[in-house]
PDB file of C-alpha atoms in Angstrom:
ATOM      1  CA  MET X   1      65.658 -13.214 268.183  1.00 38.00           C
ATOM      2  CA  ALA X   2      64.206 -11.195 271.029  1.00 38.00           C
ATOM      3  CA  ARG X   3      60.769 -11.993 272.599  1.00 37.00           C
ATOM      4  CA  LEU X   4      58.373  -9.596 273.871  1.00 37.00           C
ATOM      5  CA  ASN X   5      56.906 -10.043 277.173  1.00 41.00           C
ATOM      6  CA  SER X   6      53.214  -9.504 276.703  1.00 40.00           C
ATOM      7  CA  THR X   7      52.543  -9.991 280.440  1.00 42.00           C
ATOM      8  CA  GLY X   8      54.770  -7.494 281.660  1.00 43.00           C
ATOM      9  CA  LEU X   9      53.667  -4.877 278.982  1.00 39.00           C
ATOM     10  CA  GLY X  10      49.867  -5.467 280.250  1.00 44.00           C
ATOM     11  CA  ARG X  11      50.834  -4.768 283.740  1.00 43.00           C
ATOM     12  CA  ARG X  12      52.121  -1.532 282.522  1.00 42.00           C
ATOM     13  CA  ILE X  13      49.269  -0.467 280.215  1.00 41.00           C
ATOM     14  CA  LEU X  14      46.408  -1.310 282.628  1.00 44.00           C
ATOM     15  CA  PRO X  15      47.373   1.140 285.189  1.00 45.00           C
ATOM     16  CA  SER X  16      47.496   3.812 283.197  1.00 46.00           C
ATOM     17  CA  ILE X  17      44.026   3.187 281.352  1.00 45.00           C
ATOM     18  CA  ALA X  18      42.671   3.044 284.934  1.00 45.00           C
ATOM     19  CA  LEU X  19      44.345   6.412 285.853  1.00 39.00           C
ATOM     20  CA  MET X  20      43.083   8.090 282.625  1.00 48.00           C
ATOM     21  CA  MET X  21      39.432   6.797 283.282  1.00 50.00           C
ATOM     22  CA  LEU X  22      39.574   7.916 287.038  1.00 44.00           C
ATOM     23  CA  LEU X  23      40.851  11.357 285.798  1.00 43.00           C
ATOM     24  CA  LEU X  24      37.958  11.548 283.066  1.00 47.00           C
ATOM     25  CA  LEU X  25      35.204  10.597 285.702  1.00 48.00           C
ATOM     26  CA  SER X  26      36.165  12.802 288.470  1.00 46.00           C
ATOM     27  CA  PRO X  27      34.604  16.244 287.144  1.00 46.00           C
ATOM     28  CA  LEU X  28      31.360  14.311 286.929  1.00 45.00           C
ATOM     29  CA  ALA X  29      31.333  13.087 290.335  1.00 45.00           C
ATOM     30  CA  GLY X  30      30.202  16.549 291.777  1.00 46.00           C
ATOM     31  CA  CYS X  31      27.600  17.003 288.967  1.00 46.00           C
ATOM     32  CA  LEU X  32      26.097  13.471 289.712  1.00 45.00           C
ATOM     33  CA  GLY X  33      25.976  13.845 293.757  1.00 47.00           C
ATOM     34  CA  GLY X  34      24.946  17.508 293.690  1.00 49.00           C
ATOM     35  CA  ASP X  35      21.177  16.760 292.805  1.00 51.00           C
ATOM     36  CA  ASP X  36      20.391  15.848 296.511  1.00 54.00           C
ATOM     37  CA  GLU X  37      22.216  18.954 297.784  1.00 62.00           C
ATOM     38  CA  LYS X  38      19.863  21.601 298.953  1.00 64.00           C
ATOM     39  CA  LYS X  39      20.357  24.943 297.120  1.00 74.00           C
ATOM     40  CA  PRO X  40      21.042  28.097 298.990  1.00 83.00           C
ATOM     41  CA  SER X  41      17.685  30.132 299.632  1.00 87.00           C
ATOM     42  CA  LYS X  42      17.098  33.255 297.803  1.00 92.00           C
ATOM     43  CA  VAL X  43      15.374  34.652 300.939  1.00 97.00           C
ATOM     44  CA  HIS X  44      17.859  35.771 303.724  1.00 97.00           C
ATOM     45  CA  VAL X  45      16.372  35.708 307.031  1.00 98.00           C
ATOM     46  CA  ILE X  46      17.749  38.246 309.318  1.00 97.00           C
ATOM     47  CA  TRP X  47      16.115  38.452 312.810  1.00 98.00           C
ATOM     48  CA  GLY X  48      16.278  40.668 315.917  1.00 97.00           C
ATOM     49  CA  ALA X  49      14.672  40.098 319.196  1.00 98.00           C
ATOM     50  CA  ASP X  50      14.539  41.823 322.763  1.00 96.00           C
ATOM     51  CA  ALA X  51      15.221  38.333 324.380  1.00 98.00           C
ATOM     52  CA  THR X  52      15.346  34.503 323.613  1.00 99.00           C
ATOM     53  CA  ALA X  53      14.735  33.617 327.387  1.00 99.00           C
ATOM     54  CA  GLY X  54      11.751  34.504 329.370  1.00 99.00           C
ATOM     55  CA  SER X  55       9.646  33.068 332.365  1.00 99.00           C
ATOM     56  CA  ILE X  56       5.979  32.297 332.968  1.00 99.00           C
ATOM     57  CA  LEU X  57       4.297  33.926 336.121  1.00 99.00           C
ATOM     58  CA  HIS X  58       1.597  31.867 337.621  1.00 99.00           C
ATOM     59  CA  ILE X  59      -0.200  33.357 340.519  1.00 98.00           C
ATOM     60  CA  MET X  60      -2.707  31.199 342.295  1.00 97.00           C
ATOM     61  CA  ALA X  61      -5.977  32.394 343.828  1.00 97.00           C
ATOM     62  CA  PRO X  62      -5.364  32.962 347.570  1.00 95.00           C
ATOM     63  CA  ASN X  63      -6.759  30.545 349.842  1.00 94.00           C
ATOM     64  CA  SER X  64      -8.241  28.456 346.983  1.00 92.00           C
ATOM     65  CA  GLN X  65      -7.322  24.819 346.063  1.00 90.00           C
ATOM     66  CA  ASN X  66      -5.124  25.264 343.219  1.00 88.00           C
ATOM     67  CA  THR X  67      -7.204  27.596 341.342  1.00 95.00           C
ATOM     68  CA  THR X  68      -5.255  29.829 338.842  1.00 97.00           C
ATOM     69  CA  GLN X  69      -5.833  33.722 339.349  1.00 98.00           C
ATOM     70  CA  SER X  70      -3.472  34.855 336.680  1.00 98.00           C
ATOM     71  CA  LEU X  71      -1.063  33.359 334.258  1.00 98.00           C
ATOM     72  CA  ASP X  72       1.388  35.558 332.393  1.00 99.00           C
ATOM     73  CA  GLU X  73       2.814  33.620 329.382  1.00 99.00           C
ATOM     74  CA  ALA X  74       6.355  34.124 328.103  1.00 99.00           C
ATOM     75  CA  GLU X  75       6.299  36.262 325.146  1.00 98.00           C
ATOM     76  CA  PHE X  76       8.838  36.662 322.684  1.00 99.00           C
ATOM     77  CA  THR X  77       8.683  39.156 319.419  1.00 99.00           C
ATOM     78  CA  PHE X  78      11.034  38.762 316.474  1.00 99.00           C
ATOM     79  CA  ASP X  79      11.806  41.569 314.185  1.00 98.00           C
ATOM     80  CA  PHE X  80      12.451  40.637 310.361  1.00 98.00           C
ATOM     81  CA  ASN X  81      12.986  44.237 309.332  1.00 96.00           C
ATOM     82  CA  GLU X  82      16.296  43.481 307.628  1.00 96.00           C
ATOM     83  CA  THR X  83      15.163  40.449 306.055  1.00 98.00           C
ATOM     84  CA  TYR X  84      15.363  40.338 302.159  1.00 97.00           C
ATOM     85  CA  SER X  85      15.214  38.236 298.878  1.00 96.00           C
ATOM     86  CA  GLU X  86      17.433  38.009 295.893  1.00 96.00           C
ATOM     87  CA  GLU X  87      14.542  37.652 293.332  1.00 92.00           C
ATOM     88  CA  GLY X  88      11.479  39.219 294.662  1.00 90.00           C
ATOM     89  CA  ASP X  89       9.541  41.062 297.305  1.00 96.00           C
ATOM     90  CA  ILE X  90       9.181  39.632 300.704  1.00 98.00           C
ATOM     91  CA  SER X  91       5.578  38.857 301.022  1.00 98.00           C
ATOM     92  CA  THR X  92       5.295  37.094 304.672  1.00 98.00           C
ATOM     93  CA  PHE X  93       6.870  36.668 307.734  1.00 99.00           C
ATOM     94  CA  TRP X  94       6.339  33.643 309.992  1.00 99.00           C
ATOM     95  CA  VAL X  95       7.201  31.881 313.031  1.00 99.00           C
ATOM     96  CA  ASP X  96       6.370  27.963 314.314  1.00 99.00           C
ATOM     97  CA  PRO X  97       6.866  28.389 318.013  1.00 98.00           C
ATOM     98  CA  GLY X  98       7.899  24.567 318.197  1.00 98.00           C
ATOM     99  CA  ASN X  99       5.232  23.899 321.155  1.00 97.00           C
ATOM    100  CA  GLY X 100       2.428  22.280 318.806  1.00 96.00           C
ATOM    101  CA  ASP X 101       0.822  25.524 318.265  1.00 97.00           C
ATOM    102  CA  PRO X 102      -0.237  26.942 314.970  1.00 98.00           C
ATOM    103  CA  VAL X 103       2.059  28.800 312.887  1.00 98.00           C
ATOM    104  CA  VAL X 104       1.987  32.642 313.311  1.00 99.00           C
ATOM    105  CA  GLU X 105       1.961  34.517 309.961  1.00 98.00           C
ATOM    106  CA  VAL X 106       1.980  38.403 309.213  1.00 98.00           C
ATOM    107  CA  ASN X 107       1.651  40.414 305.918  1.00 98.00           C
ATOM    108  CA  ALA X 108       5.155  41.811 305.277  1.00 98.00           C
ATOM    109  CA  ALA X 109       3.385  44.919 303.763  1.00 96.00           C
ATOM    110  CA  ASP X 110       1.937  45.517 307.143  1.00 98.00           C
ATOM    111  CA  MET X 111       4.406  44.687 309.625  1.00 97.00           C
ATOM    112  CA  SER X 112       7.676  43.169 310.144  1.00 98.00           C
ATOM    113  CA  THR X 113       7.342  41.724 313.493  1.00 98.00           C
ATOM    114  CA  VAL X 114       6.054  38.226 314.834  1.00 99.00           C
ATOM    115  CA  THR X 115       5.095  37.760 318.426  1.00 99.00           C
ATOM    116  CA  VAL X 116       4.777  34.088 320.067  1.00 99.00           C
ATOM    117  CA  SER X 117       4.054  33.350 323.371  1.00 98.00           C
ATOM    118  CA  TYR X 118       4.406  29.907 325.588  1.00 99.00           C
ATOM    119  CA  ASP X 119       2.153  28.746 328.601  1.00 98.00           C
ATOM    120  CA  LYS X 120       4.626  25.755 329.743  1.00 99.00           C
ATOM    121  CA  HIS X 121       8.335  25.848 330.962  1.00 99.00           C
ATOM    122  CA  GLY X 122      10.578  24.308 328.597  1.00 99.00           C
ATOM    123  CA  ILE X 123      13.205  24.724 325.933  1.00 99.00           C
ATOM    124  CA  TYR X 124      11.624  25.474 322.482  1.00 99.00           C
ATOM    125  CA  ARG X 125      13.118  25.065 318.936  1.00 99.00           C
ATOM    126  CA  ALA X 126      11.146  27.686 316.979  1.00 99.00           C
ATOM    127  CA  THR X 127      11.400  28.181 313.224  1.00 99.00           C
ATOM    128  CA  LEU X 128      11.457  31.803 312.038  1.00 99.00           C
ATOM    129  CA  GLY X 129      10.874  32.124 308.207  1.00 98.00           C
ATOM    130  CA  ALA X 130       9.987  34.552 305.514  1.00 98.00           C
ATOM    131  CA  ASN X 131       8.532  34.094 301.552  1.00 98.00           C
ATOM    132  CA  ASP X 132       8.660  36.164 298.962  1.00 97.00           C
ATOM    133  CA  SER X 133       6.577  37.045 295.827  1.00 96.00           C
ATOM    134  CA  GLU X 134       8.434  34.478 293.540  1.00 94.00           C
ATOM    135  CA  GLY X 135       7.499  31.502 295.776  1.00 94.00           C
ATOM    136  CA  ASN X 136      10.988  31.391 297.425  1.00 96.00           C
ATOM    137  CA  SER X 137      11.256  30.649 301.367  1.00 97.00           C
ATOM    138  CA  GLY X 138      14.025  30.757 303.873  1.00 98.00           C
ATOM    139  CA  GLU X 139      13.970  29.888 307.376  1.00 98.00           C
ATOM    140  CA  VAL X 140      16.451  29.469 310.538  1.00 98.00           C
ATOM    141  CA  GLU X 141      16.090  27.803 313.694  1.00 98.00           C
ATOM    142  CA  VAL X 142      16.142  29.645 317.305  1.00 99.00           C
ATOM    143  CA  PHE X 143      16.325  28.113 320.512  1.00 99.00           C
ATOM    144  CA  LEU X 144      14.229  29.594 323.249  1.00 99.00           C
ATOM    145  CA  ARG X 145      14.357  29.085 327.033  1.00 99.00           C
ATOM    146  CA  VAL X 146      11.031  29.549 329.096  1.00 99.00           C
ATOM    147  CA  GLU X 147      11.262  29.202 332.999  1.00 99.00           C
ATOM    148  CA  TYR X 148       8.649  29.312 335.518  1.00 99.00           C
ATOM    149  CA  GLU X 149       7.523  31.061 338.481  1.00 99.00           C
ATOM    150  CA  LEU X 150       4.560  30.114 340.875  1.00 99.00           C
ATOM    151  CA  HIS X 151       3.157  32.427 343.856  1.00 98.00           C
ATOM    152  CA  TYR X 152       0.478  30.721 346.144  1.00 97.00           C
ATOM    153  CA  ASP X 153      -0.652  32.364 349.463  1.00 95.00           C
ATOM    154  CA  ASN X 154      -3.003  31.589 352.168  1.00 93.00           C
ATOM    155  CA  THR X 155      -3.895  34.861 353.449  1.00 94.00           C
ATOM    156  CA  GLN X 156      -6.396  33.734 355.880  1.00 95.00           C
ATOM    157  CA  SER X 157      -5.704  31.775 359.005  1.00 94.00           C
ATOM    158  CA  THR X 158      -6.116  28.136 359.154  1.00 95.00           C
ATOM    159  CA  ASP X 159      -4.905  25.119 360.498  1.00 94.00           C
ATOM    160  CA  ASN X 160      -5.305  23.153 357.240  1.00 94.00           C
ATOM    161  CA  PRO X 161      -3.457  24.899 354.309  1.00 95.00           C
ATOM    162  CA  TYR X 162      -4.070  23.504 350.896  1.00 93.00           C
ATOM    163  CA  PRO X 163      -1.089  21.658 349.386  1.00 95.00           C
ATOM    164  CA  VAL X 164       1.054  23.578 346.803  1.00 97.00           C
ATOM    165  CA  TRP X 165       1.092  21.530 343.433  1.00 97.00           C
ATOM    166  CA  PHE X 166       3.496  22.084 340.751  1.00 98.00           C
ATOM    167  CA  ASP X 167       4.821  20.252 337.535  1.00 98.00           C
ATOM    168  CA  THR X 168       8.283  19.754 336.405  1.00 99.00           C
ATOM    169  CA  SER X 169       7.250  18.250 333.049  1.00 98.00           C
ATOM    170  CA  PRO X 170       8.782  20.329 330.181  1.00 98.00           C
ATOM    171  CA  GLY X 171       6.469  21.484 327.324  1.00 98.00           C
ATOM    172  CA  SER X 172       9.006  20.094 324.699  1.00 96.00           C
ATOM    173  CA  ASP X 173      11.399  17.334 324.458  1.00 95.00           C
ATOM    174  CA  GLU X 174      14.625  19.487 323.793  1.00 97.00           C
ATOM    175  CA  ALA X 175      15.577  19.579 327.602  1.00 98.00           C
ATOM    176  CA  SER X 176      14.277  18.691 331.035  1.00 98.00           C
ATOM    177  CA  PRO X 177      14.615  21.332 334.086  1.00 99.00           C
ATOM    178  CA  ARG X 178      17.954  21.935 335.509  1.00 98.00           C
ATOM    179  CA  ARG X 179      16.915  22.768 338.949  1.00 99.00           C
ATOM    180  CA  VAL X 180      13.469  23.871 341.226  1.00 99.00           C
ATOM    181  CA  ASP X 181      13.564  25.860 344.021  1.00 99.00           C
ATOM    182  CA  LEU X 182      10.809  26.776 346.787  1.00 99.00           C
ATOM    183  CA  MET X 183      10.552  29.036 349.707  1.00 99.00           C
ATOM    184  CA  SER X 184       7.571  28.953 351.841  1.00 98.00           C
ATOM    185  CA  ASN X 185       6.968  31.611 354.764  1.00 98.00           C
ATOM    186  CA  ALA X 186       4.524  30.676 357.640  1.00 98.00           C
ATOM    187  CA  THR X 187       3.389  33.368 360.099  1.00 98.00           C
ATOM    188  CA  ASN X 188       1.549  32.848 363.324  1.00 97.00           C
ATOM    189  CA  PRO X 189      -0.670  35.852 363.828  1.00 94.00           C
ATOM    190  CA  PRO X 190      -0.887  37.383 367.200  1.00 92.00           C
ATOM    191  CA  GLY X 191      -3.722  36.695 369.399  1.00 83.00           C
ATOM    192  CA  TRP X 192      -5.690  39.500 371.132  1.00 78.00           C
ATOM    193  CA  LEU X 193      -7.421  40.011 374.451  1.00 71.00           C
ATOM    194  CA  LEU X 194     -10.821  38.132 373.661  1.00 75.00           C
ATOM    195  CA  GLN X 195      -9.105  35.189 371.567  1.00 77.00           C
ATOM    196  CA  PRO X 196      -5.499  34.788 372.901  1.00 79.00           C
ATOM    197  CA  GLY X 197      -3.027  32.891 370.488  1.00 84.00           C
ATOM    198  CA  GLY X 198      -0.653  29.939 371.114  1.00 93.00           C
ATOM    199  CA  PRO X 199       2.179  28.348 369.372  1.00 96.00           C
ATOM    200  CA  SER X 200       2.173  26.548 366.264  1.00 97.00           C
ATOM    201  CA  THR X 201       4.077  23.659 365.086  1.00 98.00           C
ATOM    202  CA  VAL X 202       4.397  23.635 361.233  1.00 98.00           C
ATOM    203  CA  THR X 203       5.939  20.769 359.094  1.00 99.00           C
ATOM    204  CA  TRP X 204       6.261  21.068 355.340  1.00 99.00           C
ATOM    205  CA  THR X 205       6.432  17.919 353.383  1.00 99.00           C
ATOM    206  CA  VAL X 206       7.859  18.049 349.759  1.00 99.00           C
ATOM    207  CA  ARG X 207       6.663  14.814 347.584  1.00 99.00           C
ATOM    208  CA  ASN X 208       8.067  13.511 344.463  1.00 98.00           C
ATOM    209  CA  PRO X 209       5.554  12.456 341.235  1.00 98.00           C
ATOM    210  CA  ALA X 210       5.749   8.857 342.867  1.00 98.00           C
ATOM    211  CA  ASP X 211       4.221  10.502 346.124  1.00 98.00           C
ATOM    212  CA  THR X 212       7.566   9.616 347.875  1.00 98.00           C
ATOM    213  CA  GLU X 213       8.816  12.152 350.412  1.00 98.00           C
ATOM    214  CA  GLU X 214      11.873  14.156 349.012  1.00 98.00           C
ATOM    215  CA  ASP X 215      12.377  16.460 352.118  1.00 99.00           C
ATOM    216  CA  ALA X 216      10.392  17.666 355.353  1.00 99.00           C
ATOM    217  CA  SER X 217      10.928  20.181 358.060  1.00 99.00           C
ATOM    218  CA  THR X 218       9.228  20.980 361.420  1.00 99.00           C
ATOM    219  CA  LYS X 219       9.343  24.019 363.048  1.00 98.00           C
ATOM    220  CA  GLU X 220       7.760  25.619 366.169  1.00 98.00           C
ATOM    221  CA  ILE X 221       6.445  29.081 365.773  1.00 98.00           C
ATOM    222  CA  ALA X 222       5.514  31.111 368.674  1.00 97.00           C
ATOM    223  CA  ASP X 223       2.328  33.402 368.761  1.00 96.00           C
ATOM    224  CA  GLY X 224       3.031  36.425 366.725  1.00 95.00           C
ATOM    225  CA  GLY X 225       6.072  34.838 365.073  1.00 97.00           C
ATOM    226  CA  GLU X 226       7.065  33.355 361.577  1.00 97.00           C
ATOM    227  CA  ASP X 227       9.422  31.204 359.970  1.00 98.00           C
ATOM    228  CA  GLN X 228      10.340  29.792 356.587  1.00 98.00           C
ATOM    229  CA  TYR X 229      11.319  26.404 354.900  1.00 99.00           C
ATOM    230  CA  GLY X 230      13.644  26.258 351.837  1.00 99.00           C
ATOM    231  CA  TRP X 231      13.950  23.298 349.479  1.00 99.00           C
ATOM    232  CA  GLY X 232      15.550  22.581 345.870  1.00 99.00           C
ATOM    233  CA  THR X 233      16.761  20.020 343.870  1.00 98.00           C
ATOM    234  CA  ASN X 234      18.681  19.511 340.684  1.00 99.00           C
ATOM    235  CA  ASP X 235      17.305  17.644 337.693  1.00 98.00           C
ATOM    236  CA  PRO X 236      14.120  16.884 339.369  1.00 98.00           C
ATOM    237  CA  LEU X 237      11.944  13.870 337.967  1.00 98.00           C
ATOM    238  CA  ALA X 238       9.168  14.869 335.487  1.00 98.00           C
ATOM    239  CA  GLY X 239       5.833  15.127 336.553  1.00 98.00           C
ATOM    240  CA  GLY X 240       3.502  16.394 339.350  1.00 98.00           C
ATOM    241  CA  TRP X 241       4.969  17.377 342.626  1.00 99.00           C
ATOM    242  CA  ARG X 242       3.421  18.711 345.872  1.00 98.00           C
ATOM    243  CA  MET X 243       4.421  20.305 349.031  1.00 98.00           C
ATOM    244  CA  ASP X 244       2.244  19.755 351.972  1.00 98.00           C
ATOM    245  CA  ILE X 245       1.769  21.931 355.001  1.00 98.00           C
ATOM    246  CA  ASP X 246       0.505  20.369 358.197  1.00 98.00           C
ATOM    247  CA  VAL X 247      -0.217  22.590 361.373  1.00 98.00           C
ATOM    248  CA  GLU X 248      -0.734  21.509 364.986  1.00 97.00           C
ATOM    249  CA  GLY X 249      -1.800  24.326 367.300  1.00 95.00           C
ATOM    250  CA  ASP X 250      -2.457  27.939 366.593  1.00 95.00           C
ATOM    251  CA  GLN X 251      -3.707  28.866 362.804  1.00 96.00           C
ATOM    252  CA  ILE X 252      -1.193  30.237 360.502  1.00 97.00           C
ATOM    253  CA  THR X 253      -0.935  31.939 357.137  1.00 97.00           C
ATOM    254  CA  THR X 254       1.449  31.109 354.413  1.00 98.00           C
ATOM    255  CA  GLU X 255       3.220  32.650 351.487  1.00 98.00           C
ATOM    256  CA  THR X 256       4.991  30.350 348.929  1.00 98.00           C
ATOM    257  CA  PHE X 257       7.193  31.091 345.892  1.00 98.00           C
ATOM    258  CA  LEU X 258       8.668  28.726 343.344  1.00 99.00           C
ATOM    259  CA  THR X 259      10.926  28.546 340.372  1.00 99.00           C
ATOM    260  CA  ILE X 260      11.723  26.087 337.801  1.00 99.00           C
ATOM    261  CA  GLU X 261      14.996  26.802 335.846  1.00 99.00           C
ATOM    262  CA  TYR X 262      16.808  25.544 332.977  1.00 99.00           C
ATOM    263  CA  GLU X 263      20.413  25.622 331.223  1.00 98.00           C
ATOM    264  CA  PRO X 264      21.044  28.481 329.284  1.00 98.00           C
ATOM    265  CA  LEU X 265      20.488  26.746 325.885  1.00 98.00           C
ATOM    266  CA  GLU X 266      18.659  29.661 324.424  1.00 98.00           C
ATOM    267  CA  THR X 267      20.107  31.197 320.910  1.00 98.00           C
ATOM    268  CA  ASP X 268      22.251  34.398 321.357  1.00 98.00           C
ATOM    269  CA  ILE X 269      20.441  37.326 319.548  1.00 97.00           C
ATOM    270  CA  PRO X 270      22.428  38.090 316.397  1.00 95.00           C
ATOM    271  CA  GLU X 271      24.140  41.451 316.195  1.00 90.00           C
ATOM    272  CA  PRO X 272      22.343  44.049 313.759  1.00 82.00           C
ATOM    273  CA  PRO X 273      23.769  44.169 310.372  1.00 76.00           C
ATOM    274  CA  VAL X 274      26.072  46.848 309.450  1.00 65.00           C
ATOM    275  CA  ALA X 275      25.433  49.193 306.643  1.00 59.00           C
ATOM    276  CA  GLU X 276      27.806  49.033 303.817  1.00 59.00           C
TER     277      GLU X 276
END
């Protein structure tokens, strides 16, 4: 009489049952895991701009001890004219500048542009958004590059020019400066009959935030002559730097120009949408 091998039969049946259960449960996996996925926004943010990189222009009052005469902030204007919603009417456009300043918001019925400005250099992660009448909102992130220019002059002859101060600390945590450069011109004004002039010995010294000397140069400038000093470094230490100008001999006037630059990390401006 033949005998059934129940052990072998079980080995054949169990994998088949497991396979069937796997096939039955597979369609449910997407449904169960989909609750955590963010649904696509009904608001489509389409933006344009003239630029996503700019520069701050800082002019110190001549002959002052680091007193600001003017500060032109880097300004960016975003155009949301092509932004639309699948459900309602667009009600507001807004921009979070990403520097801790309040969100700038405008009524979409009045205008389609939003302008933000920055008074500190850095790479900023701005958020551009729009809301519609049905409570939907959409947003996109845009990186902005803000660099820095400083002008400081001593237009009155002196043998004790004020130091030139500059801060390389960025206004955001996104990136640090790539490079800082400065150029300083010194002029020894010519003497005249009742007050003859003489030579000047000028020493420029750059000091880092730890007050350590980074670079120095000494030049002899004849009466009525001029000379200049240039310095720059990559990846400068964050903090307050200064350039001292020491003079021996005849008095001088000075002009100093400085720039702080970043890697080009800004977002490219998108191409305008093409009409269908």
